[in-house]
Structure formats: C-alpha cells, structure tokens
Coordinates of C-alpha atoms in Angstrom, one line a residue:
X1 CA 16.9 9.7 -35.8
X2 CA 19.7 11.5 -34.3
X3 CA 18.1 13.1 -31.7
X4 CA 17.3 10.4 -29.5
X5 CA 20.6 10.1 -29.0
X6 CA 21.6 13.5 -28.2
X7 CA 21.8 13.6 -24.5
X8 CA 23.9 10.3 -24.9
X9 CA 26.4 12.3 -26.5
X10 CA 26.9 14.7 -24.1
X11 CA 27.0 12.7 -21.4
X12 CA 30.2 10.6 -23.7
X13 CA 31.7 13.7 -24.1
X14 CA 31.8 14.8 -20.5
X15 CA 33.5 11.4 -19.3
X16 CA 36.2 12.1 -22.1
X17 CA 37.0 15.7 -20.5
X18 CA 36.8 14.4 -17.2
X19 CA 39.2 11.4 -18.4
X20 CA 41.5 14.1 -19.6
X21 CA 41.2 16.0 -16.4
X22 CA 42.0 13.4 -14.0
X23 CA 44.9 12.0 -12.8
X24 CA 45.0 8.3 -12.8
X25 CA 47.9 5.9 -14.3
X26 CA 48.1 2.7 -14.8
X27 CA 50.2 0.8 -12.7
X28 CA 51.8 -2.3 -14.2
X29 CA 53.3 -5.2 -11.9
X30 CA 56.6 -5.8 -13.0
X31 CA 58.0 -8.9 -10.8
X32 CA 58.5 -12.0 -13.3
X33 CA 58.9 -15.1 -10.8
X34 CA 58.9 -18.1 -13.8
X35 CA 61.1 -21.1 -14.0
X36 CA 62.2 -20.5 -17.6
X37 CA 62.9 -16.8 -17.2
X38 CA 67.1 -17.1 -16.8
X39 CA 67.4 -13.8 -14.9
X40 CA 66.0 -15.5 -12.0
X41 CA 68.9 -17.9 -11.4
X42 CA 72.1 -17.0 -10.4
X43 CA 74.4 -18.0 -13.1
X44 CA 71.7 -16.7 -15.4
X45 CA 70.4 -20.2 -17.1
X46 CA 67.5 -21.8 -17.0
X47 CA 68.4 -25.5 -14.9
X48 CA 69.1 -28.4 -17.8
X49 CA 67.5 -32.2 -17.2
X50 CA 68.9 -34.0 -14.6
X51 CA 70.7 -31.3 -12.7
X52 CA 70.1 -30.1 -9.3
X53 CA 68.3 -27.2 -8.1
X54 CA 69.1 -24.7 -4.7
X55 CA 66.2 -22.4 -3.5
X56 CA 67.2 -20.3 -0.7
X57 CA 65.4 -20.9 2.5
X58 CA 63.7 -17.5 2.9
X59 CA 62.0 -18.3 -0.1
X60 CA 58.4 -17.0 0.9
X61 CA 57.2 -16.7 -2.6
X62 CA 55.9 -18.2 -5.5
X63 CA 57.5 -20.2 -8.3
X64 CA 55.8 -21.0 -11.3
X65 CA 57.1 -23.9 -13.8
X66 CA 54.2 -23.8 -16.1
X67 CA 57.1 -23.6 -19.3
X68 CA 58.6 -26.6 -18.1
X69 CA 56.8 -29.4 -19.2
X70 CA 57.4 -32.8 -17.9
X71 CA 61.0 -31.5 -16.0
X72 CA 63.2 -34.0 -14.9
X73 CA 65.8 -33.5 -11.7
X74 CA 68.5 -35.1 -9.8
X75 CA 67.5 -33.3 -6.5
X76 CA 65.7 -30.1 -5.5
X77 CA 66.6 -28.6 -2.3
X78 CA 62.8 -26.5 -1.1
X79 CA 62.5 -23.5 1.2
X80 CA 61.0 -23.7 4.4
X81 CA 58.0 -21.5 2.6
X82 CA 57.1 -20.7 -1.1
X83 CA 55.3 -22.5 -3.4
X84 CA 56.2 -24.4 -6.5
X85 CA 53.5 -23.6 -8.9
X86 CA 53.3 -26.7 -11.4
X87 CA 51.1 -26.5 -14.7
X88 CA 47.7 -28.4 -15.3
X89 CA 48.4 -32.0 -15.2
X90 CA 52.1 -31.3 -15.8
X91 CA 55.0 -33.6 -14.2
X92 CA 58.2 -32.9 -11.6
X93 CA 60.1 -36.0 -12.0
X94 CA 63.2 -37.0 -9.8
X95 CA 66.0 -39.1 -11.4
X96 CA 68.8 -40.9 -9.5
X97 CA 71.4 -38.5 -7.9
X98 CA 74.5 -38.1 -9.8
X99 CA 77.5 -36.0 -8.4
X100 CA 78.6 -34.6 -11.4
X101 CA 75.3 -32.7 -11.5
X102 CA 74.8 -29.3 -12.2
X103 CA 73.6 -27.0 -9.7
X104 CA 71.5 -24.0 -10.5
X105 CA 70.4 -21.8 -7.5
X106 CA 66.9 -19.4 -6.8
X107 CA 68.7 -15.9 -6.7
X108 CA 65.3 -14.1 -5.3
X109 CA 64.3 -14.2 -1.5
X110 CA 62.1 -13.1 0.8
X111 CA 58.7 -11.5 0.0
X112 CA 57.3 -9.9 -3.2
X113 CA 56.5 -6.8 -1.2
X114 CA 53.1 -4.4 -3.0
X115 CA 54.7 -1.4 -1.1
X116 CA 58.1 -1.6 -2.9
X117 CA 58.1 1.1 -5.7
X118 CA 60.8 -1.0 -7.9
X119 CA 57.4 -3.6 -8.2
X120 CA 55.4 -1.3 -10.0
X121 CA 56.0 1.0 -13.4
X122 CA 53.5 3.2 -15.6
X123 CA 54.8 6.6 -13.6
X124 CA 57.7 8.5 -14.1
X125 CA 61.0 8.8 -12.5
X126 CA 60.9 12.1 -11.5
X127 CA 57.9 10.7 -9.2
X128 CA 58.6 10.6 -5.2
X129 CA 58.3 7.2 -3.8
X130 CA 54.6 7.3 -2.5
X131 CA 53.2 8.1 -5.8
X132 CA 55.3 5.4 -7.9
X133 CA 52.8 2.6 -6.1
X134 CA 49.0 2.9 -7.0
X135 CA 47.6 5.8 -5.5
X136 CA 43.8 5.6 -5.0
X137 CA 43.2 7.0 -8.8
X138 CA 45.3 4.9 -10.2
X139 CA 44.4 1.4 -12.1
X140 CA 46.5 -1.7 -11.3
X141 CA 47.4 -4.2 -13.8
X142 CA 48.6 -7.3 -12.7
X143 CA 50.3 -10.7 -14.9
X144 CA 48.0 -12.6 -17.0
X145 CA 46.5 -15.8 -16.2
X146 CA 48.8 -18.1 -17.4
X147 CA 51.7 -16.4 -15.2
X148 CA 52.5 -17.0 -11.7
X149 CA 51.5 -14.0 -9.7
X150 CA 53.1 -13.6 -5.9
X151 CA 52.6 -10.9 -3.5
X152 CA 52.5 -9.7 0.0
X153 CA 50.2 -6.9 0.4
X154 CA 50.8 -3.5 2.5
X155 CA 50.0 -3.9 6.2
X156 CA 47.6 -0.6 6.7
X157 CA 44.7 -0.6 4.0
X158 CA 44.9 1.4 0.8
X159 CA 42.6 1.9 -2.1
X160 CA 42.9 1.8 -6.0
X161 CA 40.6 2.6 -8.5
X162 CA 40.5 -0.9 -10.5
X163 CA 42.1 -3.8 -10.8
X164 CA 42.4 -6.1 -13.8
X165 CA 44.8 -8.4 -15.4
X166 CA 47.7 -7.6 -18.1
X167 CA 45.4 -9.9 -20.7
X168 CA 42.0 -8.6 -19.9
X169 CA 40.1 -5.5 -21.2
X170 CA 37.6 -5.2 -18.5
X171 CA 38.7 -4.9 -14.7
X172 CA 37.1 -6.9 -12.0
X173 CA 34.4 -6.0 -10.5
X174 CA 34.6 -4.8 -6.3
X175 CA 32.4 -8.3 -5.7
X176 CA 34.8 -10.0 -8.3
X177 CA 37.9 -8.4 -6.0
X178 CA 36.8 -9.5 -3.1
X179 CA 36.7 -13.1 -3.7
X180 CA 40.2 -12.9 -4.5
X181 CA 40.9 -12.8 -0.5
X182 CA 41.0 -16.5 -0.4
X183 CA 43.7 -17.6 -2.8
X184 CA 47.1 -18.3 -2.2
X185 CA 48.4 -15.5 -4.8
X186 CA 48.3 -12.7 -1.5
X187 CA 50.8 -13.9 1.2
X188 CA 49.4 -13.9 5.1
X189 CA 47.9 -11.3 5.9
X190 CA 44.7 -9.0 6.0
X191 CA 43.3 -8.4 2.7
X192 CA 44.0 -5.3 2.4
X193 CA 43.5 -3.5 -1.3
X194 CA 40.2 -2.1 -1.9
X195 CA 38.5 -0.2 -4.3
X196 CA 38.2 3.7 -4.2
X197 CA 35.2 6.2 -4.1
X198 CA 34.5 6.2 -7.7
X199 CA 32.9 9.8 -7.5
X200 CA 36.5 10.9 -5.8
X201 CA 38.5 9.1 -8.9
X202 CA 36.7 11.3 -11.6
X203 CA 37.4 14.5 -9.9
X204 CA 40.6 16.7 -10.1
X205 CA 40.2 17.0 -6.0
X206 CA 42.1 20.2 -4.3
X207 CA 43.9 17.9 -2.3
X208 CA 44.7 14.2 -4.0
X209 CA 46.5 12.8 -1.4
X210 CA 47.8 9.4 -2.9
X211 CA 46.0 7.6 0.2
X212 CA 43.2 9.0 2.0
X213 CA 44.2 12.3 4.4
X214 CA 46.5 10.3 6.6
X215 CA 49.2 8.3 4.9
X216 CA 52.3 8.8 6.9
X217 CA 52.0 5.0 8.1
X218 CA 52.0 4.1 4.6
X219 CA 54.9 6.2 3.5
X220 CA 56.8 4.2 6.5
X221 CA 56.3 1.2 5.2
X222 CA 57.6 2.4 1.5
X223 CA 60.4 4.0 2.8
X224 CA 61.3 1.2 5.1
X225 CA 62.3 -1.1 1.4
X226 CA 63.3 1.6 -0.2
X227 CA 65.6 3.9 2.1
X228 CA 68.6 1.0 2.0
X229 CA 68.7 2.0 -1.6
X230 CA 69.4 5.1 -1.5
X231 CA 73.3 5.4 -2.1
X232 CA 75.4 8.4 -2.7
X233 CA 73.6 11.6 -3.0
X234 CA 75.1 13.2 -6.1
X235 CA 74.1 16.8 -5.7
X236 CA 75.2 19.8 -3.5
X237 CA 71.6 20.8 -2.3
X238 CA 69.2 18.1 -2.1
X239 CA 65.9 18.9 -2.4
X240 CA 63.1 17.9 -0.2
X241 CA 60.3 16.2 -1.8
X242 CA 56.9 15.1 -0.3
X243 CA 56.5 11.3 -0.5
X244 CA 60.0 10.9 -1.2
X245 CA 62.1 8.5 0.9
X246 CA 65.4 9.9 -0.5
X247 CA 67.1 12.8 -1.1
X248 CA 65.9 14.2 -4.3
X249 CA 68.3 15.3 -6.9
X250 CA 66.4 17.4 -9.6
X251 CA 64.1 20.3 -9.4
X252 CA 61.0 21.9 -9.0
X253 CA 59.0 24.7 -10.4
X254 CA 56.3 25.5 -7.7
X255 CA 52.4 27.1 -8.0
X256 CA 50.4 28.4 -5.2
X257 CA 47.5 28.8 -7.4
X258 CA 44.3 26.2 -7.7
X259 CA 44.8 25.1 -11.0
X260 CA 43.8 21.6 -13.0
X261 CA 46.9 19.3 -13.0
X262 CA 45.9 18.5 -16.2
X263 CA 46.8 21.9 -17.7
X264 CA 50.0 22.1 -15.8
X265 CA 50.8 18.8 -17.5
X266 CA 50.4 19.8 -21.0
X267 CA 52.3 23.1 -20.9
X268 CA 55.5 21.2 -19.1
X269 CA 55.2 18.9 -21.6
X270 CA 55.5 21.7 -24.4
X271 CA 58.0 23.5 -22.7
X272 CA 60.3 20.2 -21.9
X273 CA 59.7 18.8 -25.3
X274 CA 63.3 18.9 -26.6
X275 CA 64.9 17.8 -22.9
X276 CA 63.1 14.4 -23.7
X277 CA 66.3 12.2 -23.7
X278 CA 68.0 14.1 -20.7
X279 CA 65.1 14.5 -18.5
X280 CA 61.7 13.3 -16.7
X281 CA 59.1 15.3 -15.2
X282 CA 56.1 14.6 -12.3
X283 CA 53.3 16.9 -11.5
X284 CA 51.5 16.5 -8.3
X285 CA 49.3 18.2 -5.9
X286 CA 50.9 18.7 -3.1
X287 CA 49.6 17.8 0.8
X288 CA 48.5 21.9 1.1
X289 CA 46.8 21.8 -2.3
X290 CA 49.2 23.7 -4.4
X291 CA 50.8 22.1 -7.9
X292 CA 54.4 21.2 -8.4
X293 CA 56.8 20.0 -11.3
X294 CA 59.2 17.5 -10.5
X295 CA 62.4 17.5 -12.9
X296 CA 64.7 14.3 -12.9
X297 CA 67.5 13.5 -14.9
X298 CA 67.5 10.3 -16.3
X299 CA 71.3 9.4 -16.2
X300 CA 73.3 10.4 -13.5
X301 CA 72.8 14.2 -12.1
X302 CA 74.8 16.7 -14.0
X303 CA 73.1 20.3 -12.5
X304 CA 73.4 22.0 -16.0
X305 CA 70.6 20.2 -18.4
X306 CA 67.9 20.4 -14.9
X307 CA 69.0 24.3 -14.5
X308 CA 67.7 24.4 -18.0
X309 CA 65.0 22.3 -18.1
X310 CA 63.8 24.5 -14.9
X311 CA 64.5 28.2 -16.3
X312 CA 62.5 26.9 -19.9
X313 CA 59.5 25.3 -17.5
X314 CA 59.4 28.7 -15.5
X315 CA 59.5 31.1 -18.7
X316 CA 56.8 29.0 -20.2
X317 CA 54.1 28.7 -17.3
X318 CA 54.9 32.9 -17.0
X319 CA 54.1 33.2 -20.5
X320 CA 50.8 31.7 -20.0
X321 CA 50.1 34.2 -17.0
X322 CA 50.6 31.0 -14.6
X323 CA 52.7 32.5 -11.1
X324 CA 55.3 30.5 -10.0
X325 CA 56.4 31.0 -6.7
X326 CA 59.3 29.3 -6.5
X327 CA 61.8 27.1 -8.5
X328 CA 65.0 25.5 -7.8
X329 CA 67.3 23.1 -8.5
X330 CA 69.4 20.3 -6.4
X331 CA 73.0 22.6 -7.0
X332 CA 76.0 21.2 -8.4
X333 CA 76.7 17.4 -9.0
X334 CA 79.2 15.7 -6.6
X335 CA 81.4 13.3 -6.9
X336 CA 81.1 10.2 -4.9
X337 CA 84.3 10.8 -2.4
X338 CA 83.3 8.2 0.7
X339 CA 86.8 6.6 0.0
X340 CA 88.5 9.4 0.4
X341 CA 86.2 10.7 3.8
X342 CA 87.4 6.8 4.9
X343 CA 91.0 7.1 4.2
X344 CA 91.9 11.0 4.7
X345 CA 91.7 10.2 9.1
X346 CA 94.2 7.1 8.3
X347 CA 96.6 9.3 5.8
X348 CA 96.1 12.8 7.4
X349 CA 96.8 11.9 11.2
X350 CA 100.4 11.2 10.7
X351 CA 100.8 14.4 8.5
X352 CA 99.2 16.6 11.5
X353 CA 101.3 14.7 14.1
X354 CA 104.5 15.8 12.5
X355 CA 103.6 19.6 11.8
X356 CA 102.6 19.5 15.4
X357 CA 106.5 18.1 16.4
X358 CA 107.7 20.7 14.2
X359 CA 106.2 23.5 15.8
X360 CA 107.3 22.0 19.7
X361 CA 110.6 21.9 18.3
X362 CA 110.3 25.5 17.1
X363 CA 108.8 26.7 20.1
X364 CA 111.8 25.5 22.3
X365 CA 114.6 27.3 20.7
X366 CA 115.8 24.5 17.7
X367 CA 116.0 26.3 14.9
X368 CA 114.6 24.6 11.9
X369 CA 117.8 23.7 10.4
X370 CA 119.0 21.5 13.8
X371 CA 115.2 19.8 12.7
X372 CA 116.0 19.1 9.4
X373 CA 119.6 17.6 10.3
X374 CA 117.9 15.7 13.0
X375 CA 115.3 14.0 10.8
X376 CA 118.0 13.2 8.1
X377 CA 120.1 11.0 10.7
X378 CA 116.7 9.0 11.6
X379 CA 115.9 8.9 8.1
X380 CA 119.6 7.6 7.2
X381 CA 119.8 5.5 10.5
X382 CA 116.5 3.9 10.0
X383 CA 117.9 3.1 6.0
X384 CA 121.2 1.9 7.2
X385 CA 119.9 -0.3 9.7
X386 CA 117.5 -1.9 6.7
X387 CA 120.2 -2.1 4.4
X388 CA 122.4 -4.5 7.5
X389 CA 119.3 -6.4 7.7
X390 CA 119.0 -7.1 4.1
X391 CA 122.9 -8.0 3.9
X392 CA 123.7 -12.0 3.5
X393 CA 125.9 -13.0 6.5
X394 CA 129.0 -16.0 5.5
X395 CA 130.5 -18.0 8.7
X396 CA 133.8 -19.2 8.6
X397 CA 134.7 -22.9 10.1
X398 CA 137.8 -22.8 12.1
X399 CA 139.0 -26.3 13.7
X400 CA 141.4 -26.6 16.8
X401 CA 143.8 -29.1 15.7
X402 CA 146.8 -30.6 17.3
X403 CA 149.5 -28.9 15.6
X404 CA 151.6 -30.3 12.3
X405 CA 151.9 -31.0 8.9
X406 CA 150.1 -30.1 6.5
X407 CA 149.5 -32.8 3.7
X408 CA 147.5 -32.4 0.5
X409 CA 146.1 -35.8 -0.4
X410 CA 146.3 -37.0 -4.1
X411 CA 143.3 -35.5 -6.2
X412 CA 142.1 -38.5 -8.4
X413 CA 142.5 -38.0 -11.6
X414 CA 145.4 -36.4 -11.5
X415 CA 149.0 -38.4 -13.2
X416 CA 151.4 -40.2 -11.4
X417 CA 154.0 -37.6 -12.1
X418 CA 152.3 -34.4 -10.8
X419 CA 151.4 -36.1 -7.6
X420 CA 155.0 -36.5 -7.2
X421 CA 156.1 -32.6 -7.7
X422 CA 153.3 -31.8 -5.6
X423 CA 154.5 -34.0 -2.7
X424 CA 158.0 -32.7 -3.5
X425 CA 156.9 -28.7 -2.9
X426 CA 155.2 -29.8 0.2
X427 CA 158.8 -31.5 1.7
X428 CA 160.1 -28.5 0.6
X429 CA 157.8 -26.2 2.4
X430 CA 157.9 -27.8 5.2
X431 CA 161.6 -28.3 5.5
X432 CA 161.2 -24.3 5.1
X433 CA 159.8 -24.2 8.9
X434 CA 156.8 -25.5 10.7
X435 CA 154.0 -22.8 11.0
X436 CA 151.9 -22.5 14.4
X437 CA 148.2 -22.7 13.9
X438 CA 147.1 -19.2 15.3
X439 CA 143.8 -21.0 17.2
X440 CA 145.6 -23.5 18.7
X441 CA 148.7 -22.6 21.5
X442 CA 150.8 -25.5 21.8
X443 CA 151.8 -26.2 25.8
X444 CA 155.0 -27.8 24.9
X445 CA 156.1 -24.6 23.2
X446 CA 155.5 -22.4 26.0
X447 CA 157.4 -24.8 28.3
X448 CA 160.3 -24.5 25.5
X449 CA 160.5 -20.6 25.6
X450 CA 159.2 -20.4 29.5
X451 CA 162.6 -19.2 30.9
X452 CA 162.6 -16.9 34.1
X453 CA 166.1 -15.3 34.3
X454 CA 169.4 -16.2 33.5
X455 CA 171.6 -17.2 36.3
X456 CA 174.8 -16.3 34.3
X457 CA 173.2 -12.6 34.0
X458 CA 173.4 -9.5 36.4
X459 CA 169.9 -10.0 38.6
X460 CA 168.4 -7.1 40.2
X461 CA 165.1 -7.4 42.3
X462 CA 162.7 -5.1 39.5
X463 CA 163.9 -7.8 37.1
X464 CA 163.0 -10.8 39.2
X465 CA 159.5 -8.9 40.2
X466 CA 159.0 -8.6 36.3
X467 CA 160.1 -12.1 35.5
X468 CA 157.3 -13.6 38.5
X469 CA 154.6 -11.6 37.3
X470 CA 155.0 -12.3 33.7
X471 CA 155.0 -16.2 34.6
X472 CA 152.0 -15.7 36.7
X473 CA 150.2 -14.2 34.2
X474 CA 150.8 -16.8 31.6
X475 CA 149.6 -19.6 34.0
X476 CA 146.7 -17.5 34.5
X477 CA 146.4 -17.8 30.9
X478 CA 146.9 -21.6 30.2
X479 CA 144.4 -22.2 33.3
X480 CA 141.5 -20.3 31.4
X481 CA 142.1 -22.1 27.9

C-alpha cells in the first residue's frame, strides 16, 4: 500500500531541501497604532473619560479605538488627514467641555512609510538597509484582523513572495492580494506590492538581488528615512556595505566562490556559536554574485569581540576548504568627540593668537623677559582696575553755612541736669575762640585783616608793588566765589 505513495514522497522531500536552501524570512510589521497602547501618547497614558485629546495635524495615518469601548471626551482636536478607526457598532461620545480637563496628545506623525527598515523585523542586525524590508523571497506578515493596520507603500513597484496576516496560517492568494487595492488600509498611491516569480523564490539564484536587477531607485527611497538616523560613526574605518544607507561598523569575511548561502549560514553559525550575546551576523549574495558575512555587534562597537568573531569565522570556512578572499573589520571604536570639534576653533583661536604675538615680539628684538613683565602689568592693571570697580564709594555732605555757633540741641531723654553741663562745656568752648568754617570765607573778615601798608612804616616802591598786587589778587578771588 506504500507504494502508491512513493513518488509523493520524493517530491515532499525535495521541497524540504529546497526550503532549507533558500533564502526567504519572514518579515513581521512591527508599527502598533492603537488607542489603548500607552507608548503612543506623549506622557505615556492611555486618555481617561472626559479628558481631552491633541492629534497633530500631520497626522496622515490611522488610529484604531477598537479597545475603547463606549469612550467618552470633553473635546478632540482631528488632523487635517488620518482616520479614526472606531469598532463595530462601538460609541465616541462628547461630554460638555470642562477646563480642568486633561489633555493627552498623538505623539506619531506623518506616514507609516513600507520602505522604512525600523517597520519591519524577522532579519538581523547585521543586515544592510535594503535587505531589512521584504526582499522578493521574503514572506510578509502583517497585524491581525482585529488590529488597525496603516501604511503607505513604496513609490516604484517591488515584489514579495507572500503575504498573510499575523493570525492566519495560509497567505492570500495573488487574486486575494489584489483586491486589497481598494481599501483604505494603503495610503494614496499606486498599489504597488506584488507577488514574486514563484519558480525564482525556490531557487538559491547566482545573483538574489533583493528587487529585481535594478534597485537603486528603491534603495533611494530607503535611505532617504533612514540616512537622518545615522548618528555618530563609532569606528576608525567604516566599512562599505551594499544596500547599506550608513556607514557600517562591523565586519565582513568575503567568498568569491559560487557556493549555496545556505551552507555558508550554517558553518557561521557553528563558528559564531559562543559570540551569541556580543554579536549578529547576515549572509548575502552580493550584486556580482559572490557570498559575504556581515558581523555586527549588538551593543555599541568595541573593535575587539568583531576582530574575534572575524578571525574564528575565517579559520572555520578555511577548515572546510571554503577560500576567503578577504576579511576585515571597521578598526578601532571612537569616541563621540563633536563637542569638542565644536568648541576646540572657540578655545584654540585665542591660544594661537597669543603664541603668534609672542613670536612678533621675539622677532623684533624684546627679549622674552621684557614679554613676560609686560603681560604681568596688563594682567595686574586689568585686576586693579576690577578691584576699583568692585570698591563701595561713601560721599560726604558738606553745607555752606553763615558762620557761628555751634549749638547741640537737648537729646530727649536725657535729665535735666546733664543738659545743663552740656550747655555749660559749650559756653566754655566757645568762649575758648570762634572757629572759621573752612568751606565758607567770611567777607567781613577779609575786610578786618585787608590792610595795604602802614603809613607810620618806612614805604619803598617794591613794597607798595607787592602790597597792590596782593589786593588785586584777593578781589580777583572774592569776584570768582
């Protein structure tokens, strides 16, 4: 009874090799756009009853509130596009508005781009760009049913090998595809996913490119999301890696020889068993048809575990008679030093400015002492000066008075009998002699002591010459005050 069923067993057998032999992954859609998922609002919590809710005007997706049954605002502000995806026969009520309402605000924008390689997971890190979206072998796997699904799909057309949802066993069908075109899940555009050759997904081909033999348009459009990403490039000799939109930090262990990728995967995957942890690896045809190995660290690039990881990678596909024609690594790690590249023209000009004055003061004869002293008496002047401006300035009132006594008025409080001695000291202070008061130059005085010459005395004609040209002097004197 078996042998009727012979042939049928072959023919299993030879889709499980070439299922082993191929190169397909399965793509899974990562982007999670539901109301009740808190990492989608920007104080990360879900919006209570009654408060009010934000979305950003470039909102040009989808938003589903299937979770939210029966929710209950005090306002919504929409987008100018997007959708609000509400369950079956499910309720968005508004209540009055209240202004002690919370607010809660949409923290994505924009499109849900197919082309952006942070959308998709199911390949490794150490993948370049163009291969971490689906590739024409790969299978796609997008949300279930019952989750809202949101995308805008790449501008040229690309192909995949099947499509099905995250809930489903069996993928749709090319008719079944097709008929998605229509439905407001895919954002304007062409419909532009298709499915693949199925003869060219079984095959290990010479050269997989990941879409057709021309894919530099595409790679564009990856790079073009993903290039603002790429930061600080943490290694000394970044490699160059096809498909990659970044400079690639890791290494690469190189054949020339037509070989199955799917033995190349299984000895780097003995040989890298114990870097696990540390380190992820790709292979890949490359565009001329030869096979490389991609090493990536997972945790920031170090340049010691991937010069391992290489050298063990190397030794191994040697050992299995396997030529590798090259293998390298990215060099040492480097630090991040932007701030200093920033601020080393802002500090360093003054430095080279003042070696430059040195040397002119050199060159004209000053010997460096004469430079020192020099810049010690600005240095000192410069102090000194803040120092005067730093110091608290006191004025002194003087007032020009008519001239006379001076009389201390009773202090209150004070006893009958020490106001007495007080006034007492003062009579006899000023019986002692009247004192002038230095600001003010009594006229009366100087007409007192004004005396030219003594007519009782010898006169001589210097004396009288004197005598005149001291008195003009004084009016001179009294005329300015």
């Amino acid at each position: 009874m078996l042998a009727p069923f012979a042939p049928y067993r072959k023919i299993v057998l030879c889709v499980i090799l070439i299922s082993r032999c191929s190169t397909a992954f399965e793509k899974y859609w990562l982007p999670d756009l539901e109301w009740r998922t808190a990492s989608n609002w920007a104080d990360g919590r879900v919006p209570e009853i009654d408060s009010r809710v934000i979305f950003p005007q470039q909102t040009r997706h989808a938003v589903g509130i299937a979770g939210a049954d029966n929710l209950r605002l005090s306002e919504i502000d929409l987008p100018r596009q997007g959708l609000l995806v509400l369950p079956r026969n499910g309720q968005l009520q508004l209540s009055d508005s209240r202004t002690d309402a919370k607010v809660s605000r949409w923290s994505k924008e924009g499109n849900i781009f197919w082309a952006d390689p942070a959308n998709w997971n199911g390949s490794s890190i150490a993948a370049p760009h163009l291969e971490r979206v689906p590739c024409r072998q790969d299978n796609v796997v997008l949300p279930s049913e019952n989750h809202t699904f949101s995308i805008l799909l790449p501008v040229r057309e690309i192909e995949v090998k099947s499509i099905r949802l995250s809930n489903e066993r069996q993928p749709f069908t090319e008719w079944e595809w097709q008929n998605f075109q229509d439905r407001r899940e895919f954002s304007r555009g062409g419909f532009t996913v298709k499915y693949s050759d199925l003869y060219l997904t079984m095959h290990d081909c010479k050269k997989c490119f990941c879409q057709g033999d021309s894919q530099s348009d595409y790679l564009e459009e990856i790079c073009a999301i993903q290039r603002p990403r790429c930061g600080f490039t943490g290694c000394e000799y970044p490699l160059t890696v096809e498909g990659h939109c970044c400079p690639y930090c890791g290494g690469r262990v190189s054949i020339s020889e037509q070989i199955s990728l799917a033995t190349v995967q299984f000895l780097a995957d003995e040989a890298l068993e114990g870097y696990t942890e540390k380190v992820a690896w790709h292979t890949r045809r490359t565009w001329k048809g030869g096979v490389e190995i991609l090493v990536k660290e997972k945790e920031d690039y170090s340049g010691n575990t991937i010069q391992e990881a290489v050298e063990n990678l190397r030794e191994m596909l040697r050992s299995k008679g396997i030529d590798v024609t090259n293998a390298e690594t990215a060099g040492a790690a480097m630090k991040d030093s932007r701030l200093a590249v920033t601020l080393g023209p802002l500090l360093g000009t003054p430095l080279v400015v003042i070696a430059l004055l040195l040397l002119a003061f050199l060159y004209y004869g000053y010997s460096l002492g004469h430079v020192l002293s020099g810049c010690m008496e600005a240095v000192s002047s410069v102090r000194d000066g803040i120092r005067k401006d730093k110091q608290k300035h006191g004025f002194a009132r003087f007032e020009n008075v008519p001239e006379g006594n001076v009389q201390i008025a009773n202090v209150p409080g004070m006893s009958g009998r020490e106001a007495d001695d007080d006034v007492e000291r003062i009579k006899q202070v000023a019986s002692a002699g009247r004192f002038e008061n230095p600001l003010y130059r009594s006229k009366r005085d100087k007409m007192e002591k004004r005396k030219i010459f003594d007519i009782d005395a010898p006169l001589s004609l210097t004396t009288l010459k004197s005598k005149i040209e001291d008195q003009l002097e004084n009016e001179e004197m009294d005329t300015e005050e």
